[in-house]
Short mmCIF file of C-alpha atoms in Angstrom, two decimals:
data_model
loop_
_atom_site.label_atom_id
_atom_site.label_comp_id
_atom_site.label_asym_id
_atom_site.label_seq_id
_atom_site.Cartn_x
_atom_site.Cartn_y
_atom_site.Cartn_z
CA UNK A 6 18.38 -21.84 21.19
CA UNK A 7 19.27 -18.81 19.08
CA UNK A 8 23.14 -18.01 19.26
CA UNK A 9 23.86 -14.09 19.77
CA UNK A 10 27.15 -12.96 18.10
CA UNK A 11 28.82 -10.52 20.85
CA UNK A 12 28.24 -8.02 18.16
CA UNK A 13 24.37 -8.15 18.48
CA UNK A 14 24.10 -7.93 22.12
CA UNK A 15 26.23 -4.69 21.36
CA UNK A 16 23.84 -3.21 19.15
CA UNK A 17 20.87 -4.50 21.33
CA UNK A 18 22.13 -2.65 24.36
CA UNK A 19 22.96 0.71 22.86
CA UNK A 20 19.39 -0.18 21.22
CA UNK A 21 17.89 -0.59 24.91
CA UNK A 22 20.41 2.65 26.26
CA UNK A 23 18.70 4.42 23.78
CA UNK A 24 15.26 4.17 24.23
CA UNK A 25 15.34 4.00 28.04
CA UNK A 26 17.93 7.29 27.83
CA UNK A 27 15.00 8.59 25.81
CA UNK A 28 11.92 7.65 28.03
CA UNK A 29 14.11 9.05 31.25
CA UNK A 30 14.47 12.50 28.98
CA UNK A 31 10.75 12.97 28.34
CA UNK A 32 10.25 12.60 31.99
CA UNK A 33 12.87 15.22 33.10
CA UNK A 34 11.80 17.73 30.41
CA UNK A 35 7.97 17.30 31.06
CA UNK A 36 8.91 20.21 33.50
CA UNK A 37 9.89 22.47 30.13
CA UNK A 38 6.67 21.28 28.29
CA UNK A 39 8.73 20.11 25.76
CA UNK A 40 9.90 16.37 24.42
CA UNK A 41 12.88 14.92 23.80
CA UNK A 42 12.02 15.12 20.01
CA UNK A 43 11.04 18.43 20.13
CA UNK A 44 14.20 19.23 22.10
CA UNK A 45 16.00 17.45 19.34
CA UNK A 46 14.37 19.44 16.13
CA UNK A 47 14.94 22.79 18.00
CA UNK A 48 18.30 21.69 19.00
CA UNK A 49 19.37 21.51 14.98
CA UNK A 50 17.26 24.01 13.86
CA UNK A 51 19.08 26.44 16.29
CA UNK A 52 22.47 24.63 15.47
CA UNK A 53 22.39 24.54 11.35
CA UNK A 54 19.28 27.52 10.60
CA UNK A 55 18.11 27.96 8.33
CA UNK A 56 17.63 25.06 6.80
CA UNK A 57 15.27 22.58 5.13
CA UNK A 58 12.98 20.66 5.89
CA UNK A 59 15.00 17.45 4.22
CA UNK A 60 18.17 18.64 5.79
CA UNK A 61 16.59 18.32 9.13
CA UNK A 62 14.77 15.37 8.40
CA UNK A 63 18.57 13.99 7.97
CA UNK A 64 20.03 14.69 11.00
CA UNK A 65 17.06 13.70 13.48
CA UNK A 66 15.30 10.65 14.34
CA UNK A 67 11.87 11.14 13.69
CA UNK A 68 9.92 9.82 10.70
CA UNK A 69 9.28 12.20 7.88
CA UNK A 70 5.24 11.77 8.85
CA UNK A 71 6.15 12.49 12.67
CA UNK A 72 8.42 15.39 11.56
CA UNK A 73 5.65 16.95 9.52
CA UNK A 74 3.41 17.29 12.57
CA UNK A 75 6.10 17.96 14.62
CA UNK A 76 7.14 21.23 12.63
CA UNK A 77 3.34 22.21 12.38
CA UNK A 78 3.08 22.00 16.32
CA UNK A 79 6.27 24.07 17.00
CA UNK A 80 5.25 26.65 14.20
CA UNK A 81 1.57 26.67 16.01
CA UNK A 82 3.06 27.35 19.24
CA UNK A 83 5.54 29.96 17.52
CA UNK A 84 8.61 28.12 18.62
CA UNK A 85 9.53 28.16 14.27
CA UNK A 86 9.03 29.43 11.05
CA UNK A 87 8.92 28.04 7.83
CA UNK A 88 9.54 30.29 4.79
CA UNK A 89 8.82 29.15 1.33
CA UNK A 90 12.44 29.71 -1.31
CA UNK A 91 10.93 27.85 -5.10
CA UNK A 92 10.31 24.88 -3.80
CA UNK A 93 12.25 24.64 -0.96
CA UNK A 94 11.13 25.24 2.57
CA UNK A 95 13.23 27.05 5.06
CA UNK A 96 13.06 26.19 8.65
CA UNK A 97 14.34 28.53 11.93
CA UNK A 98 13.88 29.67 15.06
CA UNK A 99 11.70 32.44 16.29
CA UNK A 100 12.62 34.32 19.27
CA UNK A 101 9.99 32.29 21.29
CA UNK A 102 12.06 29.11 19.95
CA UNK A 103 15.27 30.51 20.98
CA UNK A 104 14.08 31.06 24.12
CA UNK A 105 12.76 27.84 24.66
CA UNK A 106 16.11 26.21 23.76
CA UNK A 107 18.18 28.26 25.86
CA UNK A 108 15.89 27.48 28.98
CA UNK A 109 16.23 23.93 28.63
CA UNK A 110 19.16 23.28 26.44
CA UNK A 111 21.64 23.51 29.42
CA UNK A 112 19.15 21.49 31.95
CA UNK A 113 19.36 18.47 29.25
CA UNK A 114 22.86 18.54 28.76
CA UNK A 115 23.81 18.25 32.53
CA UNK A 116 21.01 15.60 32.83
CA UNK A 117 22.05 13.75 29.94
CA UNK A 118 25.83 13.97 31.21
CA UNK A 119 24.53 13.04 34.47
CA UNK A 120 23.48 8.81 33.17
CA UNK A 121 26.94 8.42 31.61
CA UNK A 122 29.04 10.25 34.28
CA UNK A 123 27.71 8.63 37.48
CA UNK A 124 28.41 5.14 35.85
CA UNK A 125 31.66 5.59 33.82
CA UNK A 126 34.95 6.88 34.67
CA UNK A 127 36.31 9.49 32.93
CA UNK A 128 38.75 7.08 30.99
CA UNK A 129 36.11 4.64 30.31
CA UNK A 130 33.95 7.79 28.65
CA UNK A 131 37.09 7.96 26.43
CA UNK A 132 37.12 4.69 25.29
CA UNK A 133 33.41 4.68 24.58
CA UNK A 134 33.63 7.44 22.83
CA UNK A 135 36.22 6.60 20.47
CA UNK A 136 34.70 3.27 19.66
CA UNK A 137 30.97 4.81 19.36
CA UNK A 138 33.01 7.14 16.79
CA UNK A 139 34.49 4.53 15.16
CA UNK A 140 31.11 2.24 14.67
CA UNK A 141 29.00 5.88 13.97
CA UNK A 142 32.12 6.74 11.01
CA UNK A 143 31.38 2.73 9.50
CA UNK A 144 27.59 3.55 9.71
CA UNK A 145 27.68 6.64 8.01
CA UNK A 146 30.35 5.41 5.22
CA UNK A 147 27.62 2.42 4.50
CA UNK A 148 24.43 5.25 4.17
CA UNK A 149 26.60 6.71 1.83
CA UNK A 150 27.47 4.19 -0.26
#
């Protein structure tokens, strides 16, 4: 029998958290048309536009094959635009992107607060926090080694 250091099971749970906090969040937003990946691109593209298409293939969690469809898609549907700079392209919002984000951006929040809240007190949301910071901070420092 394998031996799991405490450390593992860690990382497998927040692995398993993860996924299933993901699965719940395409079900709720299936009522905005939208997927938790999509919500996630428009979410930075509205935080950090304009920006490229590197930069946001940085800060989300989609491959870089899965974002390229995923940017054609919300440009189809006129949620984005892209705009060519050299050889850089440049990616924001449209109006009908904005929109989207403020319908459902608020909805998602209060749903995702709602899996962490109604399990965790307020002081053990604290202490997860800090020590999700603290693990997130050592991650980061090792990508950027």
């Amino acid at each position: 029998m394998k031996k799991n250091t405490l450390a593992s099971l860690i990382w497998v749970r927040i692995t398993r958290f993860t996924h299933q906090s993901a699965l719940l969040s395409n079900d709720f937003l299936k009522q905005y048309d939208i997927t938790v990946a999509q919500f996630d691109v428009l979410n930075q593209i509205g935080t950090y536009q304009p920006l490229s298409q590197s930069e946001l293939a940085d800060k989300i969690t989609v491959s870089a094959g899965g974002i390229s469809r995923m940017l054609s898609r919300l440009e189809r549907e006129g949620h984005i635009k892209r705009t060519i700079e050299w050889k850089t392209k440049w990616i924001s919002l449209t109006e009908k992107g904005e929109a989207k984000l403020d319908e459902v951006f608020e909805h998602q929040l209060a749903f995702q607060t709602s899996l962490i809240e109604d399990c965790l007190t307020i002081s053990e949301q604290k202490t997860l926090y800090t020590l999700m910071t603290k693990v997130q901070r050592h991650t980061e420092k090792e990508l950027n080694k």
